[in-house]
C-alpha cells in the first residue's frame, strides 16, 4: 500500500518536472522559432524530468521521506530509464535529424541514422578501455558498464564547465577588467559602419543598372544559363558565404580572359561583363566588413552598458562578489593541484568535517544526527539547484549562439544529451558531499564503481580547464582594445 | 553611355521586417536579383540590396528610381546591445525619410503588435513567405485569416514561396501589387511633399519615425 502511495508521489513529481522542462523549452530555448518538432520537445522534457527525479530521490534519502524499499525501486527504475534515453534514444534521434538535413540521404533516413547510431555505440564502448573504471567481474550488459562510461563523459563536461566558470565568473563580475569605452568610440565606429553600407549600396546600384541594361539589350537571360549565366554563377556568391577561394579566383581570371576574347568576337560592349564580377567581389568583401563592424559596435554597446551597470549599487555588489569569487577560484585551483600531486581524495564530506571541527575544537555540543541531516539537506540542495540553474543558463546561451533554423533540432538534442550526462555524473560526485549513512543508497544503486577515479579525473580536467580559460581570457582581453582604437 | 545617367537616379528605402528564419533574405534576393537564393544563411547585422523600378511604367510620366531594401532584422543575438546597434540603422534610415515598409512573415503567424503600425502614413506591404509549406487543406483558412489582418493594417498582401520565381512573374497579380506598392512609396516620398499635408499628422511626427524605433525583436 505504501508502495502505491510512494509511487504516485514520484509520478506526480515527474509530471511536474516534465511540465517545467516543456515550458523551459517553449519559452526560453525555442521562443524565436516558429516551427517546432514535438518529438524533440518531448525528448528534451523527458530527459529533464528523469534527471530531476534523481536529485529528488537524493533529497528524499537525506530527509527520510518515503519507504526505503520504494525509494530503492524508484532509483533503479529511474536509472534504467535515463540510461535507455541517453544511450539509445537521444543518439539515435540526433543521427536521424542530422541525416534529415542532408538532402542526398533523405530517402534512406532510417538506414543512415541506424548506421550513425552504431558508430556512436562503438566509440561509446571504446571509451571504457583507457580508464580503470570497472572491476573485471562485471558482465557485458550490466548497468555499471553503461553508467561508468556515461559518468566519464559527464564528469569531463562538469569539470570543463566548472573550470571555465570558476575563472569566467570573477572576470565578468570585476569591473577592473572592463574596457574603457567612450561615446566617441561608438559614434566613430557607427559612422564607419554606415559609410560601409553606403559603399555597398552604391556598388549594388551599379550592378542593378548594369544587369538591367544588359537585360534590355536582350543579351542575357535572368536564369543562370548560357555563357553570361555561367560567369555569374561562378562568381556570384550568396550573402553570408566566404570570400572567393583560390580556385574560384583562378577560374574567374580564366573566364575574364576567355570572355574578353569572346566579346571581341561577338562585338559587344566589353566593359559590362568584367565589371559585374569585379563589383560582386568588392561587394562581398564590403559585406563581410560590415558584418564585423556590426558585431564590434554591438560589443561596444554591451561594454558601455556594463560600465554603467557597474556604477550602480547592484554593480558594486557584484564587483565585491567578484573579489570573493576570485579568491575562491584560486583556492579551488590550489586544492585541485594538491589533490593530484599528493594523490589524495577527501574521505569525509564537508558537513561531517564541519561538525567535527565545531564539536572537537570549538567545544560546541549539539545533536549531531539531527543537525547533520538538515545541514546536508541544505548543502546538497543548494548544490543541486545551482548546478541545474547554471547548466540551463549555459545551455540557453550556447543555444542562442550557435543554432540556426536548420540545426536547432540537432542542437537541442545534443543539449539534452549533455544535460542528462551532466546530471548523472552530478549524482556520482555529490556522493562525496553526503555523510556516510546517506551515501549507501547511491553506492548500492550505482554499483561498484571506482568513485575515487571520478574525483581524481574531475580534479585533473578542472585544473586543465581553469588554466586554459585563464590563458584564453588573457589573450582575448589583450587583443580587444587594439581592435577598437585602430583608426 | 547609360551608366552616367543612371548614377544620379533618386531613391527610396524600404525596411524589411519579420521574425528570424522567415525568409527575408530570400525574399530580397528574389526581388532584386530575380533569382532564388542558393544557400541562405542567417543575416548578421544589416543587409541591403537594390532594385531598379520604373515609376508609372508605360505612362508618359515614367521615371526610374532605385529602391533600397534594408533588412535589419537578423537573428544573431537578442541581446540589448544588438538591439541598440540595430537602432542605429533605424535612426539612420529615418533621418533620411524612409517611406516604405515591407513585412515578411512565415505561416503560422503570431499576431503582430498593432501599435507598431499605428502610423498609417508609412506604406505597408505584408508578404507571406513559405506558401509551399502550408498544407493544401489548411491553405484557404490561413489565407483568409491573414487577408483580414492585412486589411486591418490598411496594407496590401502578397503570398508567395521565396524559392519559386514564378510567383513574381511579370504580369502576375503579385507583380502588379508589388509595382503598385513601390509606386505608392515613391509618391509618398517625392510627390506629396509639395504643400499637400497628410491630414492629421504634423511634420514632426513624420520625420521622427517614432513607431519604427519601438519594434521589438525578442
XYZ file of C-alpha atoms in Angstrom:
705
model
C 0.000 0.000 0.000
C 2.675 2.441 0.963
C 4.459 1.498 -2.229
C 1.476 2.711 -4.233
C 1.352 5.997 -2.372
C 5.079 6.491 -2.797
C 4.881 5.664 -6.494
C 2.053 8.097 -7.038
C 4.062 10.820 -5.311
C 7.034 10.059 -7.529
C 4.943 10.038 -10.670
C 3.282 13.339 -9.784
C 6.626 14.987 -9.251
C 7.891 13.540 -12.524
C 4.933 15.031 -14.360
C 5.683 18.384 -12.718
C 9.301 18.253 -13.834
C 8.215 17.253 -17.313
C 5.928 20.284 -17.450
C 8.735 22.549 -16.327
C 11.070 21.175 -18.966
C 8.353 21.665 -21.591
C 7.786 25.273 -20.580
C 11.500 25.981 -20.484
C 11.836 24.613 -23.979
C 8.976 26.693 -25.319
C 9.569 29.959 -23.529
C 13.332 30.128 -23.391
C 15.057 27.959 -25.927
C 12.679 27.985 -28.842
C 10.969 31.320 -28.352
C 12.387 32.746 -31.567
C 11.450 29.814 -33.716
C 8.052 29.246 -35.267
C 8.472 25.628 -36.320
C 8.862 23.066 -33.558
C 9.157 19.341 -33.764
C 7.169 17.762 -30.967
C 9.433 14.709 -30.802
C 12.380 16.898 -29.872
C 10.387 18.778 -27.280
C 9.152 15.556 -25.672
C 12.607 14.010 -25.565
C 14.082 17.122 -24.000
C 11.356 17.348 -21.348
C 11.553 13.640 -20.546
C 15.334 13.790 -20.089
C 14.933 16.801 -17.851
C 12.161 15.164 -15.826
C 14.071 11.967 -15.129
C 17.272 13.814 -14.299
C 15.478 15.993 -11.768
C 13.826 12.927 -10.271
C 17.233 11.549 -9.440
C 18.058 14.641 -7.440
C 14.673 14.454 -5.815
C 15.442 10.918 -4.682
C 18.699 12.070 -3.101
C 16.828 14.723 -1.165
C 14.246 12.166 -0.094
C 17.097 9.947 1.019
C 18.503 12.620 3.265
C 15.159 13.630 4.675
C 13.963 10.071 5.112
C 10.802 10.652 3.121
C 9.037 7.643 1.585
C 9.598 3.994 2.256
C 13.178 2.795 1.917
C 12.380 -0.100 -0.394
C 10.187 2.002 -2.679
C 12.980 4.563 -2.843
C 15.383 1.854 -3.905
C 12.948 0.598 -6.514
C 12.442 4.041 -7.980
C 16.170 4.644 -8.004
C 16.757 1.550 -10.067
C 13.876 2.271 -12.416
C 14.877 5.889 -12.879
C 18.443 4.935 -13.613
C 17.418 2.346 -16.196
C 15.124 4.812 -17.961
C 17.745 7.539 -18.029
C 20.382 5.214 -19.385
C 17.982 3.987 -22.033
C 17.318 7.568 -23.083
C 20.942 8.674 -23.035
C 22.418 5.672 -24.772
C 19.680 4.598 -27.153
C 17.045 7.231 -27.827
C 18.791 10.574 -27.944
C 21.817 9.496 -30.027
C 19.502 7.785 -32.488
C 17.371 10.890 -32.899
C 20.427 13.092 -33.202
C 21.588 10.912 -36.064
C 18.113 10.983 -37.579
C 17.859 14.759 -37.582
C 21.383 15.208 -38.887
C 20.588 12.883 -41.762
C 17.290 14.674 -42.421
C 19.180 17.890 -43.045
C 21.309 16.360 -45.758
C 19.312 16.313 -48.985
C 21.162 13.405 -50.573
C 20.446 10.920 -47.836
C 16.858 11.981 -47.325
C 15.358 8.885 -48.896
C 17.056 6.333 -46.639
C 16.945 8.349 -43.441
C 16.276 5.424 -41.122
C 19.072 3.331 -42.518
C 21.661 6.063 -42.182
C 20.548 7.075 -38.723
C 20.912 3.445 -37.599
C 24.408 3.426 -39.062
C 25.246 6.638 -37.228
C 23.907 5.184 -34.006
C 26.032 2.065 -34.382
C 29.103 4.241 -34.897
C 28.233 6.159 -31.752
C 27.840 2.921 -29.786
C 31.210 1.697 -30.988
C 33.036 4.791 -29.786
C 30.975 4.901 -26.632
C 32.070 1.361 -25.807
C 35.681 2.020 -26.675
C 35.605 4.887 -24.217
C 35.810 2.447 -21.342
C 39.152 0.953 -22.350
C 41.712 3.545 -21.258
C 40.017 4.220 -17.947
C 40.284 1.991 -14.878
C 36.649 2.370 -14.072
C 35.446 -1.143 -13.556
C 36.370 -4.289 -11.771
C 36.528 -7.052 -14.382
C 33.936 -9.207 -12.715
C 31.019 -7.306 -14.190
C 29.235 -8.709 -17.188
C 28.988 -7.031 -20.549
C 25.442 -5.805 -20.387
C 25.264 -4.566 -16.822
C 24.196 -1.177 -15.656
C 27.656 -0.498 -14.307
C 29.181 -0.686 -17.769
C 26.858 1.945 -19.113
C 26.953 4.196 -16.089
C 30.713 4.154 -15.878
C 31.052 5.424 -19.405
C 28.279 7.963 -19.070
C 29.963 9.039 -15.869
C 33.296 9.634 -17.573
C 31.750 11.845 -20.235
C 29.594 13.655 -17.718
C 32.404 14.267 -15.261
C 34.582 15.623 -18.053
C 31.815 18.038 -19.000
C 31.251 19.070 -15.423
C 34.909 19.726 -14.850
C 35.247 21.709 -18.079
C 32.253 23.881 -17.281
C 33.324 24.209 -13.693
C 36.841 25.241 -14.579
C 35.734 27.775 -17.119
C 33.001 29.074 -14.827
C 35.361 29.463 -11.899
C 37.629 31.688 -13.972
C 34.995 33.491 -16.008
C 32.835 34.447 -13.024
C 35.315 36.855 -11.403
C 36.353 38.080 -14.842
C 32.808 39.185 -15.654
C 31.958 40.449 -12.178
C 35.045 42.537 -11.550
C 34.890 45.995 -13.059
C 38.672 46.087 -13.127
C 38.618 44.229 -16.421
C 36.104 46.463 -18.135
C 37.485 48.183 -21.172
C 37.123 51.919 -21.247
C 34.583 52.762 -23.918
C 33.562 56.329 -24.608
C 30.681 57.642 -26.629
C 33.046 58.984 -29.255
C 34.380 55.483 -29.868
C 30.883 54.221 -30.519
C 29.946 57.127 -32.765
C 33.143 56.730 -34.777
C 32.532 53.024 -35.286
C 28.908 53.633 -36.240
C 29.971 56.166 -38.802
C 32.371 53.650 -40.318
C 29.597 51.104 -40.436
C 27.183 53.450 -42.183
C 29.849 54.511 -44.628
C 30.470 50.879 -45.481
C 26.738 50.391 -46.040
C 26.728 53.413 -48.342
C 29.554 51.965 -50.390
C 27.758 48.626 -50.617
C 24.606 50.366 -51.776
C 26.334 52.388 -54.467
C 28.053 49.297 -55.837
C 24.830 47.347 -55.834
C 23.151 50.182 -57.666
C 25.758 49.944 -60.395
C 25.246 46.225 -60.629
C 21.477 46.519 -60.765
C 21.676 49.090 -63.541
C 24.202 47.031 -65.483
C 22.048 43.929 -65.260
C 19.011 45.884 -66.326
C 20.761 47.386 -69.314
C 22.029 44.004 -70.386
C 18.587 42.547 -69.976
C 17.032 45.327 -72.010
C 19.520 44.777 -74.767
C 18.236 41.241 -74.837
C 21.644 39.705 -74.360
C 21.188 37.921 -71.110
C 18.560 35.709 -69.546
C 17.778 36.039 -65.898
C 18.133 32.346 -65.276
C 21.698 31.124 -64.800
C 22.070 29.539 -68.207
C 24.207 30.387 -71.167
C 27.600 31.959 -71.160
C 26.856 35.030 -69.035
C 24.951 32.866 -66.610
C 27.965 30.637 -66.256
C 30.167 33.585 -65.353
C 27.559 34.848 -62.913
C 27.067 31.516 -61.217
C 30.793 31.013 -60.775
C 31.477 34.429 -59.354
C 28.254 35.469 -57.631
C 28.346 34.419 -54.046
C 25.235 34.341 -51.875
C 25.120 36.581 -48.817
C 26.919 35.134 -45.880
C 29.357 32.982 -47.774
C 33.123 33.174 -47.648
C 35.393 35.203 -49.832
C 36.222 33.579 -53.153
C 38.674 30.736 -52.757
C 41.896 30.474 -54.675
C 40.297 28.090 -57.143
C 37.397 30.432 -57.711
C 39.743 33.378 -58.237
C 41.775 31.384 -60.725
C 38.689 30.369 -62.656
C 37.499 33.994 -62.582
C 40.785 35.106 -64.157
C 40.495 32.396 -66.744
C 36.946 33.377 -67.536
C 37.919 37.030 -67.796
C 40.494 36.273 -70.447
C 38.152 33.934 -72.264
C 35.232 36.311 -72.060
C 37.194 39.267 -73.364
C 38.171 37.269 -76.386
C 34.598 36.167 -76.900
C 33.375 39.727 -76.504
C 35.602 40.900 -79.272
C 34.239 38.144 -81.411
C 30.652 38.890 -80.556
C 31.207 42.639 -80.871
C 29.581 43.535 -77.584
C 30.205 46.368 -75.167
C 33.218 44.974 -73.320
C 33.087 46.867 -70.070
C 29.794 45.399 -68.799
C 30.703 41.795 -68.024
C 34.065 42.130 -66.240
C 32.518 44.981 -64.213
C 29.888 42.693 -62.754
C 32.284 40.059 -61.492
C 34.732 42.564 -60.047
C 31.999 44.591 -58.395
C 30.452 41.457 -56.921
C 33.765 40.546 -55.327
C 34.126 44.039 -53.900
C 30.577 43.878 -52.568
C 31.268 40.552 -50.884
C 34.350 41.923 -49.166
C 32.469 45.042 -48.054
C 29.567 42.980 -46.733
C 31.962 40.873 -44.673
C 33.448 44.100 -43.311
C 30.020 45.468 -42.471
C 29.166 42.312 -40.549
C 32.332 42.583 -38.497
C 31.729 46.264 -37.818
C 28.177 45.483 -36.746
C 29.358 42.891 -34.262
C 32.051 45.196 -32.935
C 29.551 48.002 -32.459
C 27.202 45.664 -30.622
C 30.150 44.655 -28.463
C 30.926 48.287 -27.646
C 27.304 48.933 -26.712
C 27.397 45.895 -24.412
C 30.576 47.107 -22.727
C 29.120 50.575 -22.292
C 26.047 49.095 -20.625
C 28.232 47.075 -18.315
C 30.232 50.142 -17.345
C 27.042 51.977 -16.462
C 25.730 48.978 -14.567
C 28.926 48.730 -12.542
C 28.346 52.234 -11.226
C 25.007 51.286 -9.696
C 24.537 49.719 -6.299
C 23.983 46.263 -7.707
C 27.060 46.674 -9.832
C 29.193 47.478 -6.834
C 27.784 44.463 -5.027
C 28.748 42.225 -7.933
C 32.172 43.775 -8.007
C 32.638 42.810 -4.377
C 31.387 39.311 -5.109
C 33.911 39.207 -7.903
C 36.779 39.645 -5.476
C 35.333 36.948 -3.260
C 34.943 34.542 -6.167
C 38.428 35.177 -7.421
C 39.826 34.126 -4.068
C 37.571 31.055 -4.138
C 38.736 30.243 -7.643
C 42.406 30.473 -6.702
C 41.752 28.257 -3.688
C 39.990 25.630 -5.784
C 42.817 25.529 -8.306
C 45.271 25.193 -5.460
C 43.291 22.337 -3.874
C 42.972 20.518 -7.198
C 46.752 20.697 -7.648
C 47.339 19.427 -4.137
C 44.917 16.550 -4.668
C 46.667 15.480 -7.823
C 50.204 15.913 -6.572
C 49.692 14.226 -3.252
C 47.241 11.676 -4.657
C 44.665 12.141 -2.004
C 40.897 12.017 -2.148
C 38.800 13.566 0.543
C 37.405 10.898 2.801
C 34.883 12.820 4.758
C 32.243 15.155 3.473
C 32.285 18.864 4.371
C 29.264 18.559 6.650
C 30.765 15.920 8.903
C 34.113 17.707 8.908
C 32.468 20.968 9.824
C 30.585 19.319 12.634
C 33.732 17.554 13.811
C 35.573 20.847 13.918
C 32.822 22.605 15.837
C 32.462 19.782 18.294
C 36.115 18.990 18.858
C 37.849 22.313 18.565
C 35.228 24.849 19.380
C 33.627 22.724 22.057
C 30.071 23.416 20.934
C 27.866 20.441 21.713
C 24.751 19.730 19.763
C 22.677 16.895 18.402
C 24.969 15.646 15.653
C 22.499 13.387 13.895
C 19.761 15.946 13.694
C 21.947 18.771 12.508
C 23.996 16.726 10.082
C 20.800 15.656 8.388
C 19.464 19.151 7.963
C 22.720 20.769 7.029
C 23.412 18.096 4.435
C 19.963 18.646 3.058
C 20.554 22.364 2.711
C 24.059 21.975 1.307
C 23.137 19.288 -1.167
C 20.005 21.191 -2.076
C 21.990 24.315 -2.836
C 24.490 22.381 -4.896
C 21.702 20.753 -6.883
C 19.739 23.920 -7.521
C 22.754 25.982 -8.525
C 24.065 23.313 -10.831
C 20.697 22.862 -12.538
C 20.224 26.614 -12.894
C 23.801 27.154 -14.031
C 23.531 24.407 -16.603
C 20.233 25.631 -18.014
C 21.556 29.173 -18.344
C 24.743 27.967 -20.026
C 22.762 25.756 -22.377
C 20.482 28.632 -23.321
C 23.406 30.935 -24.071
C 25.122 28.247 -26.062
C 21.956 27.514 -27.973
C 21.380 31.147 -28.949
C 24.980 31.470 -30.033
C 25.206 28.537 -32.389
C 21.804 27.453 -33.545
C 20.092 28.327 -36.775
C 16.700 27.370 -38.110
C 18.149 24.295 -39.790
C 20.261 22.893 -36.994
C 18.146 23.846 -33.989
C 16.689 20.356 -33.516
C 20.059 18.643 -33.554
C 21.492 21.157 -31.130
C 18.626 20.829 -28.675
C 19.011 17.055 -28.682
C 22.750 17.419 -28.121
C 21.990 19.718 -25.220
C 19.529 17.180 -23.809
C 22.246 14.527 -24.043
C 24.749 16.785 -22.292
C 22.212 17.670 -19.634
C 21.401 14.023 -18.928
C 25.036 13.008 -18.691
C 25.819 16.032 -16.553
C 23.096 15.214 -14.073
C 24.038 11.529 -13.855
C 27.619 12.449 -13.063
C 26.467 15.049 -10.553
C 24.856 12.225 -8.655
C 28.122 10.326 -8.825
C 30.100 13.211 -7.451
C 27.571 14.514 -4.984
C 28.059 11.308 -3.082
C 31.211 12.853 -1.707
C 29.288 15.730 -0.152
C 26.945 13.476 1.767
C 27.582 11.884 5.138
C 28.232 8.122 5.137
C 24.779 6.994 6.101
C 23.239 8.635 3.046
C 25.896 7.519 0.670
C 24.888 3.911 0.865
C 21.921 4.166 -1.450
C 23.962 5.790 -4.170
C 26.659 3.166 -3.817
C 24.074 0.416 -3.787
C 22.244 1.614 -6.858
C 25.166 2.655 -8.979
C 27.071 -0.477 -8.200
C 30.721 -0.911 -7.542
C 32.187 1.951 -9.428
C 35.617 3.295 -8.668
C 34.331 6.544 -7.261
C 37.810 7.732 -6.386
C 38.759 7.628 -10.021
C 35.971 10.005 -10.902
C 37.056 12.531 -8.312
C 40.631 12.381 -9.489
C 39.510 12.731 -13.084
C 37.383 15.725 -12.130
C 40.359 17.407 -10.476
C 42.588 16.866 -13.487
C 40.119 18.178 -16.023
C 39.153 21.062 -13.749
C 42.763 22.131 -13.486
C 43.344 21.886 -17.215
C 40.137 23.775 -17.965
C 40.767 26.538 -15.430
C 44.314 27.145 -16.594
C 43.389 27.194 -20.256
C 40.492 29.555 -19.525
C 42.881 31.920 -17.805
C 45.164 31.805 -20.804
C 42.310 32.233 -23.249
C 40.749 35.153 -21.382
C 44.120 36.832 -21.053
C 44.728 36.639 -24.786
C 41.208 37.808 -25.635
C 41.467 40.688 -23.219
C 44.772 41.871 -24.579
C 43.699 41.651 -28.173
C 40.435 43.541 -27.828
C 41.472 47.142 -27.082
C 43.824 47.306 -30.048
C 40.982 46.349 -32.368
C 38.816 49.268 -31.392
C 41.375 52.001 -31.014
C 42.699 51.444 -34.516
C 41.703 54.331 -36.795
C 26.743 55.620 -72.044
C 23.743 54.695 -69.912
C 25.698 54.437 -66.652
C 26.290 58.167 -66.342
C 22.565 58.951 -66.384
C 21.714 56.062 -64.078
C 24.040 57.079 -61.250
C 22.003 60.150 -60.442
C 18.646 58.445 -60.011
C 16.558 59.232 -56.992
C 15.966 56.545 -54.429
C 13.568 55.376 -51.760
C 14.127 52.998 -48.893
C 12.068 50.062 -47.821
C 12.558 48.346 -44.484
C 12.098 44.606 -44.493
C 10.897 43.382 -41.120
C 9.974 39.989 -39.775
C 10.848 37.182 -37.387
C 14.084 35.320 -37.749
C 14.147 32.454 -40.176
C 11.124 33.744 -42.051
C 12.759 34.271 -45.435
C 13.548 37.991 -45.590
C 16.953 37.474 -47.217
C 15.479 35.048 -49.746
C 12.690 37.479 -50.488
C 15.003 40.437 -51.013
C 17.323 38.369 -53.189
C 14.374 37.285 -55.297
C 13.105 40.831 -55.673
C 16.450 42.371 -56.564
C 18.311 39.712 -58.487
C 15.363 37.800 -59.941
C 16.994 34.616 -58.749
C 16.367 32.195 -55.944
C 18.870 32.456 -53.107
C 21.041 29.364 -53.360
C 22.365 28.899 -49.842
C 20.507 31.012 -47.341
C 22.236 31.617 -44.053
C 21.140 33.816 -41.232
C 21.714 37.542 -41.554
C 24.307 39.120 -39.319
C 23.775 42.825 -38.946
C 22.146 44.638 -41.792
C 21.932 43.581 -45.402
C 20.952 45.874 -48.220
C 20.021 45.215 -51.790
C 18.897 47.442 -54.607
C 16.217 47.154 -57.249
C 15.628 49.430 -60.200
C 11.987 50.324 -60.576
C 10.042 52.247 -63.208
C 7.577 54.570 -61.567
C 4.320 54.778 -63.524
C 5.574 52.376 -66.131
C 4.004 52.732 -69.534
C 2.764 56.278 -68.990
C 4.350 59.477 -70.178
C 5.423 60.286 -66.603
C 7.542 57.159 -66.416
C 10.660 57.663 -64.297
C 13.244 55.267 -62.967
C 14.085 55.045 -59.283
C 16.294 52.947 -57.056
C 14.590 51.018 -54.305
C 16.840 50.075 -51.430
C 15.731 47.126 -49.329
C 17.098 47.320 -45.813
C 16.919 44.061 -43.934
C 17.811 44.840 -40.341
C 16.078 42.066 -38.505
C 18.804 39.413 -38.396
C 18.582 36.624 -35.874
C 22.033 36.976 -34.366
C 21.575 37.793 -30.727
C 18.556 39.190 -28.993
C 20.824 40.994 -26.567
C 20.109 44.632 -25.981
C 23.496 45.560 -27.397
C 22.484 44.132 -30.730
C 19.142 45.920 -30.473
C 20.950 49.202 -29.851
C 23.098 48.639 -32.900
C 20.047 47.908 -34.979
C 18.521 51.103 -33.635
C 21.412 52.882 -35.305
C 20.165 51.617 -38.619
C 16.594 52.606 -37.890
C 17.745 56.077 -36.956
C 19.933 56.499 -39.979
C 17.211 55.232 -42.232
C 14.678 57.530 -40.572
C 16.871 60.567 -40.750
C 16.760 60.340 -44.454
C 12.983 59.993 -44.548
C 12.342 56.387 -45.186
C 8.887 55.855 -46.557
C 8.088 52.245 -47.170
C 7.900 49.169 -45.032
C 7.598 45.599 -46.150
C 6.737 42.960 -43.597
C 7.683 39.371 -44.236
C 6.219 36.549 -42.216
C 6.006 32.784 -42.412
C 2.971 30.683 -41.641
C 1.652 30.061 -38.990
C 1.953 33.519 -37.629
C 1.603 35.224 -34.313
C -0.423 38.380 -34.052
C 1.743 41.381 -34.527
C 1.698 44.377 -32.270
C -0.721 46.792 -33.902
C 0.878 49.860 -32.348
C 3.922 49.268 -34.455
C 1.979 50.311 -37.468
C -0.330 52.878 -35.946
C 1.391 55.481 -38.072
C -0.532 54.677 -41.236
C 1.457 57.107 -43.260
C 4.191 54.608 -43.876
C 3.040 52.453 -46.773
C 2.972 48.849 -45.719
C 3.087 45.673 -47.717
C 2.575 42.383 -45.958
C 4.254 39.417 -47.590
C 3.651 35.841 -46.578
C 6.637 33.696 -47.444
C 6.830 29.906 -47.428
C 3.456 29.440 -49.076
C 4.549 25.987 -50.182
C 4.828 24.858 -46.598
C 1.157 25.227 -45.764
C -0.698 22.030 -46.267
C -3.262 22.163 -49.101
C -6.232 21.584 -46.821
C -5.357 24.405 -44.465
C -4.403 26.843 -47.144
C -7.742 28.547 -47.591
C -8.287 29.060 -43.877
C -4.827 30.515 -43.286
C -5.011 32.809 -46.293
C -8.384 34.265 -45.314
C -7.209 34.910 -41.796
C -4.096 36.698 -42.951
C -6.066 38.675 -45.518
C -8.198 40.123 -42.712
C -5.121 41.082 -40.743
C -3.596 42.820 -43.716
C -6.819 44.762 -44.201
C -6.605 45.851 -40.579
C -3.260 47.421 -41.265
C -4.619 49.023 -44.400
C -1.956 47.205 -46.348
C -1.699 45.139 -49.442
C -0.964 41.468 -49.099
C 1.078 39.037 -51.127
C 1.574 35.340 -50.528
C 4.396 33.527 -52.215
C 7.138 30.988 -51.975
C 10.589 32.557 -51.918
C 12.154 29.587 -53.618
C 9.979 29.829 -56.710
C 10.332 32.853 -59.004
C 7.099 32.179 -60.859
C 5.075 33.861 -58.098
C 6.581 37.175 -59.148
C 6.479 36.574 -62.878
C 5.803 39.689 -64.952
C 2.091 40.336 -65.304
C 1.003 38.159 -62.375
C -1.203 39.744 -59.716
C 1.668 39.598 -57.224
C 3.933 41.527 -59.555
C 1.216 44.123 -60.091
C 0.689 44.544 -56.345
C 4.435 44.935 -55.841
C 4.604 47.546 -58.556
C 1.705 49.452 -57.043
C 3.339 49.333 -53.634
C 6.614 50.728 -54.940
C 4.745 53.443 -56.806
C 2.909 54.366 -53.616
C 6.191 54.608 -51.710
C 7.731 56.801 -54.386
C 4.665 59.028 -54.422
C 4.737 59.483 -50.673
C 8.380 60.377 -50.803
C 8.594 62.661 -53.755
C 5.175 63.847 -54.783
C 3.162 64.584 -51.671
C 5.697 66.879 -50.064
C 4.748 69.891 -52.105
C 2.310 71.578 -49.781
C -0.023 68.592 -49.532
C -0.220 67.942 -45.837
C -1.371 64.481 -44.975
C -4.367 65.191 -42.713
C -3.862 64.767 -39.026
C -0.132 64.229 -38.990
C 2.206 67.108 -38.269
C 5.592 67.227 -39.915
C 7.394 66.448 -36.676
C 5.859 63.051 -36.369
C 6.572 62.173 -39.951
C 10.279 62.738 -39.590
C 10.519 61.400 -36.070
C 9.765 57.865 -37.075
C 8.793 57.043 -33.519
C 6.864 53.960 -34.496
C 9.762 52.158 -36.052
C 12.036 52.605 -33.067
C 9.719 50.720 -30.766
C 9.923 47.478 -32.677
C 10.908 44.543 -30.549
C 12.956 41.625 -31.646
C 12.743 39.226 -28.726
